[in-house]
XYZ file of C-alpha atoms in Angstrom:
785
model
C -55.017 7.375 31.547
C -57.372 9.992 33.054
C -60.404 7.719 32.516
C -58.545 4.903 34.255
C -57.962 7.209 37.189
C -61.738 8.070 37.487
C -62.735 4.417 37.784
C -61.332 4.308 41.309
C -62.942 7.539 42.663
C -65.384 7.366 45.598
C -68.278 9.869 45.156
C -70.983 10.967 47.610
C -73.633 13.704 47.246
C -74.199 15.673 50.494
C -77.075 18.058 51.227
C -77.055 21.276 53.253
C -77.533 19.393 56.531
C -74.542 17.153 55.937
C -76.623 14.145 55.069
C -75.555 11.672 52.388
C -78.050 11.679 49.569
C -76.245 9.608 46.897
C -73.531 6.906 47.143
C -71.509 5.743 44.115
C -71.028 2.118 43.209
C -67.270 2.657 43.414
C -67.712 3.717 47.039
C -69.910 0.707 47.753
C -67.253 -1.619 46.271
C -64.367 0.070 48.114
C -66.002 0.065 51.559
C -68.260 -2.966 50.986
C -71.119 -0.760 52.180
C -74.252 -0.507 49.982
C -75.960 2.800 49.246
C -79.035 2.085 51.353
C -76.796 1.681 54.398
C -75.249 5.112 53.865
C -77.855 7.361 52.293
C -79.788 9.420 54.840
C -77.013 9.207 57.392
C -74.705 12.092 58.365
C -71.539 12.262 56.346
C -69.487 12.373 59.536
C -70.447 8.797 60.207
C -68.380 7.743 57.208
C -65.056 8.822 58.743
C -63.121 7.012 61.394
C -60.670 9.792 62.313
C -61.187 13.148 64.029
C -59.199 15.427 61.740
C -62.111 17.206 60.099
C -63.434 20.652 59.525
C -66.257 22.232 61.559
C -68.826 20.834 59.147
C -67.541 17.354 59.761
C -65.750 16.982 56.424
C -61.955 16.544 56.005
C -59.719 19.416 54.845
C -59.323 19.914 51.140
C -56.691 17.435 49.830
C -56.176 15.931 53.258
C -55.822 12.254 53.977
C -58.699 10.711 55.902
C -59.939 7.260 56.972
C -63.270 5.980 55.654
C -64.989 3.290 57.695
C -64.978 -0.120 56.059
C -67.885 -2.472 56.650
C -65.493 -4.848 58.413
C -64.454 -2.218 60.889
C -61.083 -1.065 59.657
C -60.271 2.280 58.052
C -59.417 2.906 54.366
C -57.003 5.802 53.778
C -58.188 8.160 51.082
C -57.425 11.591 49.707
C -60.539 13.783 49.824
C -61.824 16.788 47.996
C -65.188 18.581 48.543
C -66.668 20.429 45.588
C -69.622 22.876 46.001
C -72.454 22.400 43.509
C -73.789 25.992 43.388
C -76.159 27.679 43.201
C -77.573 24.869 45.467
C -76.199 24.062 48.903
C -75.325 20.541 47.801
C -71.720 19.406 47.804
C -69.876 16.583 46.108
C -67.394 14.541 48.148
C -64.697 12.876 46.066
C -62.187 10.475 47.558
C -59.403 8.414 46.034
C -57.412 5.685 47.754
C -54.326 7.353 49.177
C -51.842 5.001 47.480
C -53.335 5.706 44.065
C -53.346 9.406 44.736
C -49.668 9.357 45.683
C -48.824 7.344 42.605
C -50.733 9.798 40.445
C -49.001 12.743 42.067
C -45.566 11.241 41.586
C -46.358 10.506 37.941
C -47.603 14.023 37.406
C -44.517 15.465 39.116
C -42.251 13.316 36.946
C -44.043 14.353 33.788
C -43.846 18.030 34.756
C -40.126 17.691 35.432
C -39.493 15.997 32.092
C -41.607 18.379 30.082
C -39.753 21.372 31.492
C -36.267 19.947 30.730
C -34.124 21.901 28.297
C -31.580 19.147 27.586
C -33.819 16.107 27.363
C -36.526 15.943 24.716
C -39.780 14.247 25.752
C -42.448 13.189 23.275
C -45.727 11.522 24.307
C -47.298 9.666 21.408
C -50.600 7.862 21.233
C -51.318 4.509 19.657
C -51.258 6.095 16.171
C -47.803 7.504 17.071
C -49.162 11.018 16.802
C -47.760 13.611 19.181
C -49.855 14.116 22.319
C -47.413 16.405 24.056
C -43.723 17.326 23.788
C -41.200 19.757 25.211
C -39.174 20.251 22.038
C -39.516 24.023 22.312
C -37.968 23.973 25.786
C -35.251 21.550 24.597
C -34.330 23.852 21.712
C -35.314 21.289 19.080
C -37.742 21.332 16.193
C -41.281 22.120 17.534
C -43.651 19.153 17.332
C -47.295 20.274 17.121
C -49.910 18.068 18.749
C -51.177 15.467 16.335
C -48.054 15.609 14.115
C -46.281 12.503 12.863
C -42.579 11.871 12.302
C -42.929 12.296 8.543
C -44.091 15.882 9.140
C -40.672 16.972 10.418
C -38.158 14.258 9.443
C -36.871 13.226 5.999
C -38.988 10.391 4.605
C -36.535 7.493 4.805
C -35.392 8.466 8.301
C -39.035 8.930 9.452
C -40.061 5.519 8.111
C -37.189 3.795 9.912
C -37.818 5.570 13.227
C -41.591 4.994 13.078
C -41.057 1.274 12.403
C -38.916 1.057 15.538
C -41.566 2.888 17.645
C -44.268 0.661 16.220
C -42.243 -2.325 17.416
C -42.116 -0.837 20.927
C -45.886 -0.286 20.896
C -46.672 -3.799 19.698
C -44.140 -5.826 21.699
C -43.576 -3.705 24.789
C -39.814 -4.142 24.367
C -38.076 -0.832 25.167
C -35.939 0.823 22.497
C -32.473 2.039 23.458
C -30.379 3.545 20.648
C -27.337 5.598 21.705
C -26.844 7.077 18.223
C -29.837 7.431 15.942
C -29.098 9.794 13.035
C -31.885 11.765 11.407
C -32.266 14.570 8.867
C -34.955 17.192 9.375
C -37.036 18.729 6.610
C -36.490 22.364 7.544
C -32.657 22.002 7.308
C -31.817 20.091 4.118
C -28.443 18.400 4.276
C -28.158 18.809 8.039
C -27.841 15.592 10.024
C -28.401 15.161 13.743
C -27.590 12.335 16.110
C -29.852 11.529 19.069
C -29.609 9.147 21.963
C -33.102 7.621 22.010
C -35.033 5.682 24.667
C -38.664 4.687 24.073
C -41.079 2.779 26.306
C -44.689 1.712 25.888
C -47.333 3.264 28.179
C -50.370 1.221 29.356
C -53.491 1.695 31.421
C -54.283 -0.203 34.692
C -55.631 -3.067 32.661
C -52.335 -3.353 30.744
C -53.700 -2.065 27.454
C -51.252 0.041 25.334
C -52.012 3.756 25.383
C -49.000 5.006 23.413
C -45.233 5.467 23.479
C -43.114 7.841 25.525
C -39.851 8.838 23.825
C -36.873 10.444 25.546
C -34.232 12.029 23.319
C -30.841 13.570 24.053
C -29.016 15.564 21.406
C -25.742 13.642 20.827
C -24.762 15.482 17.648
C -21.719 17.155 19.190
C -20.424 13.889 20.640
C -21.220 12.046 17.391
C -19.280 14.541 15.326
C -16.387 14.341 17.775
C -16.418 10.555 17.417
C -16.492 10.947 13.636
C -13.447 13.177 13.751
C -11.657 10.749 16.063
C -12.390 7.822 13.743
C -11.240 9.862 10.759
C -7.986 10.731 12.535
C -7.431 7.075 13.326
C -8.216 5.994 9.769
C -5.848 8.622 8.393
C -3.096 7.466 10.747
C -3.302 3.840 9.586
C -4.047 4.453 5.893
C -1.806 7.365 4.923
C 1.887 6.553 4.717
C 1.645 2.804 4.239
C 3.322 3.196 0.828
C 6.610 4.809 -0.166
C 5.143 5.747 -3.526
C 4.347 9.470 -3.716
C 1.377 9.056 -6.079
C -0.088 6.209 -4.028
C 0.180 8.288 -0.855
C -1.641 11.183 -2.523
C -4.477 8.867 -3.523
C -4.619 7.445 0.014
C -5.246 10.953 1.350
C -8.215 11.444 -0.972
C -9.610 7.991 -0.183
C -9.571 8.665 3.573
C -11.372 12.014 3.394
C -14.256 10.903 1.142
C -17.091 10.672 2.103
C -16.705 11.143 5.890
C -15.131 14.595 5.659
C -16.143 15.872 2.232
C -17.887 14.734 -0.915
C -15.027 15.560 -3.277
C -11.288 15.761 -2.541
C -8.276 16.513 -4.746
C -4.599 16.252 -3.755
C -2.131 18.328 -5.775
C 1.614 17.792 -5.355
C 4.600 19.868 -6.354
C 6.128 18.545 -9.566
C 9.563 18.483 -7.969
C 8.263 16.171 -5.243
C 7.241 13.586 -7.838
C 10.881 13.341 -8.924
C 12.111 13.131 -5.316
C 13.371 16.713 -5.153
C 12.514 19.573 -2.832
C 9.791 21.914 -4.133
C 10.424 25.529 -5.065
C 9.586 28.123 -2.442
C 7.038 30.374 -4.130
C 5.046 33.271 -2.707
C 2.171 34.930 -4.490
C 0.410 34.093 -7.715
C 1.626 32.594 -10.942
C 2.424 29.014 -11.843
C 2.282 26.948 -8.625
C 4.142 24.040 -10.281
C 1.584 21.612 -8.932
C 0.192 18.488 -10.534
C -3.026 16.729 -9.576
C -2.167 13.255 -8.274
C -5.033 12.017 -6.096
C -8.792 12.480 -6.556
C -11.922 10.972 -5.031
C -15.589 11.853 -5.350
C -18.496 10.266 -3.523
C -20.259 10.011 -6.897
C -17.196 9.711 -9.135
C -14.945 12.439 -10.465
C -16.901 15.156 -12.329
C -16.124 15.721 -15.984
C -14.484 19.052 -16.715
C -12.623 19.361 -13.423
C -8.845 19.209 -13.322
C -8.055 15.501 -13.684
C -5.230 13.325 -12.292
C -1.922 13.949 -14.002
C -2.836 17.437 -15.221
C -0.838 20.511 -14.210
C -2.472 23.031 -11.910
C -3.215 26.342 -13.681
C -1.624 29.660 -12.834
C -3.341 31.456 -9.957
C -3.910 35.160 -9.248
C -2.029 36.728 -6.349
C -4.555 36.698 -3.512
C -4.369 37.018 0.291
C -5.939 33.564 0.760
C -3.340 32.036 -1.545
C -0.553 33.634 0.466
C -2.087 32.308 3.692
C -2.026 28.848 2.167
C 1.600 29.262 1.085
C 2.459 30.266 4.649
C 1.098 26.949 5.935
C -2.414 27.921 7.093
C -5.661 26.122 6.252
C -8.219 28.210 4.351
C -12.013 27.731 4.485
C -14.371 29.446 1.999
C -17.926 29.245 0.733
C -18.700 28.824 -2.950
C -19.460 32.492 -3.621
C -16.147 33.585 -2.120
C -14.215 31.020 -4.181
C -15.928 32.152 -7.400
C -15.188 35.813 -6.677
C -11.601 34.966 -5.776
C -10.879 33.023 -8.954
C -12.572 35.548 -11.178
C -11.844 33.783 -14.476
C -14.673 31.647 -15.816
C -12.108 29.183 -17.135
C -10.610 28.719 -13.670
C -14.069 28.291 -12.157
C -14.981 25.467 -14.513
C -11.627 23.806 -13.940
C -11.534 24.020 -10.149
C -15.132 24.347 -8.812
C -17.540 21.368 -8.980
C -21.122 22.124 -9.960
C -22.520 20.831 -6.663
C -19.724 22.242 -4.514
C -21.072 24.225 -1.552
C -18.011 25.043 0.559
C -14.258 24.501 0.295
C -11.460 23.727 2.754
C -7.855 23.821 1.527
C -4.931 22.672 3.677
C -1.241 22.791 2.703
C 0.955 19.710 2.904
C 3.537 21.494 5.002
C 6.694 19.692 6.166
C 10.114 21.002 7.214
C 9.210 24.481 6.035
C 8.284 23.298 2.543
C 4.903 23.248 0.809
C 4.831 19.809 -0.791
C 1.301 20.216 -2.122
C -2.266 21.013 -1.093
C -5.444 19.142 -0.156
C -8.666 20.618 -1.524
C -11.948 19.326 -0.023
C -15.414 20.272 -1.284
C -18.682 19.551 0.527
C -21.177 18.499 -2.113
C -23.853 16.445 -0.326
C -24.277 18.563 2.807
C -25.323 22.169 3.266
C -23.408 22.447 6.516
C -20.298 24.612 5.993
C -16.863 23.725 7.296
C -16.381 25.052 10.815
C -13.304 25.734 12.895
C -13.206 22.152 14.174
C -13.315 20.845 10.603
C -10.421 23.144 9.672
C -8.392 21.929 12.649
C -9.086 18.324 11.696
C -8.010 18.845 8.086
C -4.880 20.658 9.280
C -4.000 17.729 11.542
C -4.542 15.155 8.789
C -2.572 17.293 6.320
C 0.347 17.531 8.769
C 0.471 13.744 9.109
C 0.073 13.282 5.354
C 2.833 15.819 4.633
C 5.323 13.762 6.636
C 4.301 10.664 4.698
C 4.637 12.519 1.388
C 8.063 13.811 2.427
C 9.202 10.334 3.442
C 8.029 9.001 0.079
C 9.758 11.895 -1.695
C 13.060 11.274 0.060
C 12.777 7.571 -0.634
C 12.084 8.337 -4.311
C 15.235 10.436 -4.443
C 17.352 7.674 -2.902
C 15.666 5.047 -5.011
C 16.290 7.002 -8.221
C 19.932 7.416 -7.275
C 20.251 3.708 -6.525
C 18.517 2.779 -9.767
C 20.780 5.093 -11.740
C 23.823 3.586 -10.059
C 22.536 0.060 -10.610
C 21.806 0.681 -14.276
C 25.264 2.102 -14.870
C 26.934 -0.780 -13.098
C 25.057 -3.527 -14.926
C 25.871 -4.547 -18.509
C 23.529 -4.206 -21.439
C 20.503 -6.460 -21.242
C 21.385 -8.250 -24.488
C 24.848 -9.534 -25.338
C 25.803 -11.027 -28.697
C 29.069 -12.945 -29.048
C 30.107 -15.624 -31.547
C 29.765 -18.187 -28.764
C 26.488 -17.217 -27.066
C 23.440 -15.032 -27.313
C 22.584 -13.833 -23.803
C 19.738 -11.790 -22.308
C 19.827 -10.587 -18.713
C 17.269 -8.894 -16.510
C 17.465 -7.330 -13.072
C 14.417 -6.683 -10.876
C 14.632 -4.854 -7.535
C 12.831 -6.275 -4.534
C 9.152 -5.482 -3.841
C 8.492 -4.162 -7.317
C 11.132 -1.443 -7.111
C 11.073 -0.607 -3.413
C 14.491 -2.180 -2.699
C 17.561 -1.822 -4.913
C 20.097 -4.507 -4.079
C 23.385 -5.991 -5.137
C 22.372 -8.733 -7.576
C 24.201 -8.640 -10.894
C 24.908 -10.582 -14.057
C 27.637 -10.273 -16.637
C 28.765 -11.717 -19.961
C 32.495 -11.321 -20.591
C 33.887 -12.186 -24.078
C 37.301 -13.840 -23.848
C 39.974 -14.707 -26.423
C 39.501 -17.666 -28.757
C 35.697 -17.162 -28.788
C 35.386 -18.271 -25.192
C 32.959 -16.448 -22.937
C 32.573 -16.111 -19.175
C 29.069 -15.818 -17.739
C 28.682 -14.567 -14.189
C 25.818 -14.017 -11.775
C 26.152 -12.827 -8.179
C 24.208 -11.628 -5.155
C 25.623 -9.160 -2.632
C 24.219 -9.258 0.901
C 21.919 -6.354 1.769
C 20.058 -3.653 -0.116
C 20.452 -0.002 -0.966
C 23.320 2.113 -2.243
C 25.883 0.241 -0.158
C 24.972 -3.086 -1.755
C 24.907 -1.541 -5.241
C 28.347 0.013 -4.724
C 29.766 -3.292 -3.469
C 28.265 -5.021 -6.478
C 30.030 -2.573 -8.778
C 33.380 -3.284 -7.160
C 32.899 -7.037 -7.414
C 31.768 -6.876 -11.042
C 34.852 -4.849 -11.933
C 37.047 -7.351 -10.121
C 35.413 -10.290 -11.929
C 35.993 -8.653 -15.307
C 39.630 -8.026 -14.459
C 40.210 -11.558 -13.212
C 38.367 -13.002 -16.214
C 40.658 -11.065 -18.554
C 43.554 -12.846 -16.871
C 41.907 -16.043 -18.185
C 41.820 -17.653 -14.776
C 39.745 -20.816 -14.450
C 36.451 -20.344 -12.566
C 37.647 -21.881 -9.298
C 40.766 -19.717 -9.146
C 38.752 -16.657 -10.104
C 36.418 -17.249 -7.148
C 39.392 -17.759 -4.848
C 40.789 -14.338 -5.822
C 37.327 -12.794 -5.505
C 36.922 -14.326 -2.062
C 40.139 -12.603 -0.977
C 38.805 -9.282 -2.264
C 35.547 -9.653 -0.309
C 37.605 -10.427 2.782
C 39.501 -7.157 2.311
C 36.249 -5.246 1.844
C 34.942 -6.713 5.082
C 38.128 -5.713 6.885
C 37.728 -2.149 5.630
C 34.089 -1.951 6.776
C 32.884 -0.640 10.128
C 33.120 -3.360 12.813
C 29.337 -3.432 13.188
C 28.919 -4.084 9.440
C 31.624 -6.682 8.841
C 29.255 -9.600 9.307
C 27.002 -8.360 6.497
C 29.765 -7.890 3.900
C 29.571 -10.900 1.623
C 28.140 -12.301 -1.576
C 27.360 -15.458 -3.479
C 28.604 -15.901 -7.030
C 28.581 -18.402 -9.877
C 31.030 -18.344 -12.798
C 30.554 -20.361 -15.998
C 33.331 -20.506 -18.631
C 32.160 -21.719 -22.050
C 34.449 -22.769 -24.891
C 32.454 -23.084 -28.147
C 35.299 -24.951 -29.868
C 35.214 -27.855 -27.435
C 31.570 -27.223 -26.416
C 32.706 -27.581 -22.806
C 31.326 -25.400 -19.998
C 33.128 -25.236 -16.656
C 31.249 -23.938 -13.624
C 32.304 -22.982 -10.098
C 29.941 -21.771 -7.370
C 30.461 -19.754 -4.203
C 27.302 -20.584 -2.259
C 25.088 -19.909 -5.259
C 22.085 -21.838 -6.681
C 23.008 -24.224 -9.512
C 22.620 -23.251 -13.177
C 19.882 -24.884 -15.237
C 20.545 -26.349 -18.684
C 17.909 -27.042 -21.321
C 18.921 -28.916 -24.479
C 17.073 -30.564 -27.319
C 15.933 -34.120 -26.712
C 16.020 -34.000 -22.909
C 14.291 -32.281 -19.992
C 15.782 -29.123 -18.515
C 17.482 -29.813 -15.212
C 19.886 -28.145 -12.766
C 23.586 -28.897 -13.117
C 24.967 -30.873 -10.194
C 27.628 -28.417 -9.036
C 29.696 -28.574 -5.853
C 29.088 -25.182 -4.254
C 31.784 -23.729 -2.067
C 31.184 -21.240 0.754
C 29.889 -17.725 0.045
C 32.473 -15.100 -0.774
C 34.083 -13.619 2.310
C 34.218 -16.798 4.378
C 37.748 -17.601 3.254
C 40.019 -20.574 3.814
C 38.031 -23.146 1.790
C 38.606 -24.235 -1.832
C 36.161 -24.047 -4.728
C 35.463 -26.956 -7.048
C 34.663 -26.944 -10.743
C 32.112 -28.950 -12.684
C 32.490 -29.436 -16.446
C 29.697 -30.475 -18.784
C 28.898 -30.348 -22.483
C 26.851 -27.391 -23.685
C 25.702 -28.241 -27.186
C 24.729 -25.600 -29.766
C 21.212 -24.153 -29.275
C 21.155 -25.324 -25.668
C 20.069 -22.860 -22.992
C 21.933 -22.102 -19.795
C 20.148 -20.154 -17.054
C 22.097 -18.408 -14.297
C 20.026 -16.648 -11.613
C 19.957 -15.367 -8.051
C 17.813 -16.769 -5.259
C 15.291 -13.938 -5.615
C 13.866 -15.846 -8.570
C 13.257 -18.819 -6.275
C 11.953 -17.117 -3.144
C 8.378 -16.900 -4.374
C 8.118 -20.423 -5.797
C 8.497 -22.674 -2.770
C 9.879 -22.821 0.737
C 12.247 -25.661 -0.162
C 15.148 -24.540 -2.380
C 15.362 -27.811 -4.294
C 11.660 -27.762 -5.073
C 11.946 -24.160 -6.198
C 14.847 -25.003 -8.527
C 12.923 -27.921 -10.022
C 9.899 -25.706 -10.667
C 12.078 -23.129 -12.340
C 13.677 -25.848 -14.493
C 10.222 -27.038 -15.530
C 9.280 -23.501 -16.563
C 12.500 -23.106 -18.543
C 11.934 -26.468 -20.204
C 8.529 -25.373 -21.483
C 9.909 -22.131 -22.885
C 12.824 -23.948 -24.535
C 10.579 -26.535 -26.159
C 8.330 -23.777 -27.547
C 11.406 -22.099 -29.097
C 10.637 -18.797 -27.382
C 13.049 -15.951 -28.127
C 15.430 -15.384 -25.239
C 14.076 -11.908 -24.505
C 10.502 -13.181 -24.235
C 11.591 -16.159 -22.158
C 13.469 -13.877 -19.760
C 10.422 -11.669 -19.284
C 8.213 -14.718 -18.775
C 10.522 -16.084 -16.070
C 10.699 -12.786 -14.175
C 7.224 -11.340 -14.713
C 5.052 -13.530 -12.508
C 2.729 -11.433 -10.273
C 4.409 -12.622 -7.080
C 7.741 -11.274 -8.310
C 6.464 -7.719 -7.904
C 6.214 -8.326 -4.163
C 9.315 -10.492 -3.726
C 11.357 -9.862 -0.602
C 14.661 -10.073 -2.495
C 15.900 -8.614 -5.727
C 16.419 -10.840 -8.746
C 18.978 -11.219 -11.499
C 18.584 -13.660 -14.376
C 20.954 -14.420 -17.239
C 19.627 -16.668 -19.969
C 22.175 -17.745 -22.624
C 21.859 -19.797 -25.796
C 24.953 -21.542 -27.124
C 25.658 -20.698 -30.736
C 27.156 -23.187 -33.210
C 30.451 -22.266 -34.838
C 30.741 -21.878 -38.592
C 31.502 -25.243 -40.207
C 35.245 -25.918 -40.593
C 36.032 -22.835 -38.504
C 38.769 -24.600 -36.515
C 42.020 -26.145 -37.713
C 44.415 -27.986 -35.358
C 47.857 -29.567 -35.702
C 50.418 -31.069 -33.398
C 54.190 -30.999 -34.027
C 57.195 -32.517 -32.272
C 59.802 -30.380 -30.549
C 61.915 -30.270 -33.738
C 63.200 -27.094 -35.466
C 61.902 -28.537 -38.729
C 58.374 -28.305 -37.301
C 58.487 -24.540 -37.659
C 58.425 -24.746 -41.465
C 55.668 -27.393 -41.345
C 53.581 -25.151 -39.076
C 54.018 -22.196 -41.448
C 53.004 -24.264 -44.432
C 49.962 -25.751 -42.708
C 48.690 -22.356 -41.555
C 49.286 -20.802 -44.976
C 47.324 -23.550 -46.703
C 44.408 -23.168 -44.276
C 44.320 -19.407 -44.779
C 44.137 -19.938 -48.510
C 41.270 -22.364 -47.995
C 39.422 -19.769 -45.915
C 40.157 -17.002 -48.406
C 42.282 -15.041 -45.962
C 45.440 -14.656 -48.094
C 45.971 -11.029 -46.986
C 46.681 -12.309 -43.468
C 49.171 -14.895 -44.637
C 52.316 -12.857 -44.002
C 51.320 -11.824 -40.487
C 50.108 -15.316 -39.530
C 53.248 -16.996 -40.879
C 55.438 -14.675 -38.891
C 53.394 -15.115 -35.694
C 53.353 -18.918 -36.104
C 57.109 -18.947 -36.726
C 57.900 -16.931 -33.621
C 55.547 -18.812 -31.291
C 56.397 -22.331 -32.513
C 60.128 -21.514 -32.497
C 59.907 -20.348 -28.846
C 57.956 -23.479 -27.907
C 60.462 -25.821 -29.581
C 63.433 -23.955 -28.145
C 62.314 -23.385 -24.546
C 59.337 -25.664 -23.758
C 59.761 -28.927 -25.625
C 57.062 -30.943 -27.303
C 54.571 -31.726 -28.311
C 53.627 -28.309 -29.714
C 49.992 -27.637 -30.651
C 48.870 -25.152 -33.283
C 45.246 -24.077 -33.679
C 43.587 -21.526 -35.952
C 40.041 -20.322 -35.280
C 38.203 -18.364 -37.961
C 35.159 -16.295 -36.989
C 34.676 -12.576 -36.644
C 38.388 -12.550 -35.816
C 41.216 -14.929 -36.623
C 42.800 -16.522 -33.572
C 46.179 -18.167 -33.706
C 47.069 -20.386 -30.712
C 50.272 -22.241 -29.852
C 50.241 -24.679 -26.928
C 53.308 -26.165 -25.202
C 53.901 -28.167 -22.004
C 55.780 -25.379 -20.188
C 54.284 -23.218 -17.433
C 56.783 -20.399 -17.939
C 55.117 -17.009 -18.215
C 55.895 -15.349 -21.583
C 57.015 -11.745 -21.165
C 57.261 -8.968 -23.662
C 60.544 -7.044 -23.412
C 62.437 -4.469 -25.430
C 65.609 -5.900 -26.997
C 68.799 -3.824 -27.087
C 70.239 -2.927 -30.536
C 72.975 -5.522 -30.173
C 70.791 -8.390 -28.962
C 70.383 -11.303 -31.344
C 66.973 -12.347 -29.868
C 64.181 -11.167 -27.654
C 62.077 -9.590 -30.426
C 59.626 -12.448 -31.068
C 56.777 -11.441 -28.745
C 57.313 -7.822 -29.737
C 56.647 -8.787 -33.369
C 53.610 -10.815 -32.317
C 52.242 -7.814 -30.429
C 52.814 -5.514 -33.422
C 51.203 -7.847 -35.972
C 48.088 -8.767 -33.912
C 45.177 -6.803 -32.480
C 45.969 -8.253 -29.062
C 47.733 -11.246 -27.582
C 48.027 -13.133 -24.308
C 48.404 -16.480 -22.620
C 46.455 -18.829 -20.419
C 47.334 -21.895 -18.414
C 45.803 -25.326 -18.532
C 46.319 -28.476 -16.532
C 49.267 -29.382 -18.761
C 51.168 -26.352 -19.951
C 50.114 -23.039 -21.395
C 48.624 -21.539 -24.552
C 49.838 -18.341 -26.181
C 47.268 -16.732 -28.468
C 47.128 -13.844 -30.879
C 44.013 -12.199 -32.287
C 43.961 -10.681 -35.776
C 41.243 -8.647 -37.422
C 39.624 -10.180 -40.484
C 39.491 -7.674 -43.371
C 35.993 -6.397 -44.111
C 36.211 -7.736 -47.652
C 36.511 -11.258 -46.224
C 33.328 -11.875 -44.196
C 32.986 -14.821 -41.852
C 30.626 -16.660 -44.158
C 32.917 -16.297 -47.182
């Protein structure tokens, strides 16, 4: 740059008389005046203005006009240098515009090089330092001739030098608002600079080097890092209502941006949904490690997830933590504080340099602690880091507390649900049934879906599945009330349509009792199936519920074409029944719509897909328990929006010749015939010890039918785990048990029936009624005898 400047300098050698003795070629070119036209002439003849000293020369540094050969003046800046010990002098002149440009450039460079907030580095074509102001800017000194690799970590130096080389070769300026580097004299320390680099050239446009301007943006960069970390914590922590998942989310957010290794320890009571104990001082903290994250994996030997936190000594820092304050310590302090070598190995990582511990403090309770170790950086935690961790811990504590309170409510709802639902497996002489209930979203929502298997007299069985509107404890409680009502109505041996009618009235009363704002959400759907193994007939009625699916040998599983009535609670509309044959070893699936929600948007398509799945399981002869799990264990079910109940039943065949039936006219002589027929059948079955009781029961029931109801009179005996004796007549009169007075000649028949049987009752059909009595079969006479 200096050599380029000299190429434009006018030079003239002047003797003691003021005569020009020598004239430079630069001067001849500038003024278009050759040397022979100037040499030997007075120097004053060269100037066209009058502002000169007494010797005829211009003032030092003054602007003067040199005469051009064409008559005009050329403005120049002049300087006269004595050439002692002779009397000769050297006149130097530079065009004024170039002099001003040079002065401005020099002034700019002086201003930059004296800045204390802007770093300036002048590099040559080898990218070696020519000059810098890093000492004034408070940065790492850069000696002249040094390269980036002399002060910056190798990988960072190579990257930065490649970028500067690109500027030098292409001339394209470099602007990087955040270039991070690590310096050699501070291992682990990272800086951020705002960098601008431009190529410098001479007057001919040839590259002479690179000028780099740097501004220390480390403070702003770290502030941006903290802001991003706050934002990430806000969106990542608390997205789950699972306590353990939330603890892991905390660790995931903090590594590696805040620390190299983070552990989250929660109070054991919190994991169960309860409030933690308030403890002060040392001893067992009742903490358990739940979330861990390391930038290079979790070190072996440290306290691992699921393990209980060890007892701690009573220390001032521990008490500060228990009072809700964040504690920051270096490694030496932590080692001295713990004291025990066993505690050190369990709690201090080998590469841990400094520790920050923040309590998960919410509503005056310490729910746990966050422990963060810096392992990859030498820089200790400062006050701003402590404030940041405190802020994140406060947000995380609220999320942990929300998850804890949800866990408590969820556990209560699950406990209530489990106590309201029947056993998963039900074995009756008529059916083998397996049920399963799954809450919505993999356990996040307990609802009001239920299933039930209700054994009825004469080996009949009622199978029920229902779905209460809503979720939570309210839905579970409503489900319990409806299930109890269904069991009571089923014991009255009502047909399915009448049972739903009575249940609809109950739901209407529940809605009337509810708060006005909640009346519209009190309701349910329900399906009732009544199966009689003797006739192999199954009667179904639906209150707004999906149809059952039947799978039988020799045909494809398909939904039963039922006629669904309105959901329970609508009121005023009748329910219809559908009757079909359910052969032995056939399957019947009753379910709620939660099982369909994940299969398809169209309900019919979803039902058909479910039927296809059931068909495959039935054809493969899968056990009912395995089939039930297969139908409810698809991955999508764990994220279903609605809870699910499924009841899968297999019809069982009766023992051969287990049923005997007769029909008699309404004739008193039929009583003796009925006794004889029943006695002979008991002998055939090997049940002679029951003969007396059965004869007496048959006599009383047939006599009442002949006397009060007319004929024909049906008699049926069913032999299985119990012996059932049934008498059917065409009357709809309700039989009533009463106590006869000592003088009464009658009225003791049903009393005798009640005394001789385990239980008795009656049910109504389309034509008349049936009175039944159930007797226990002696243990010495098994069913298969």
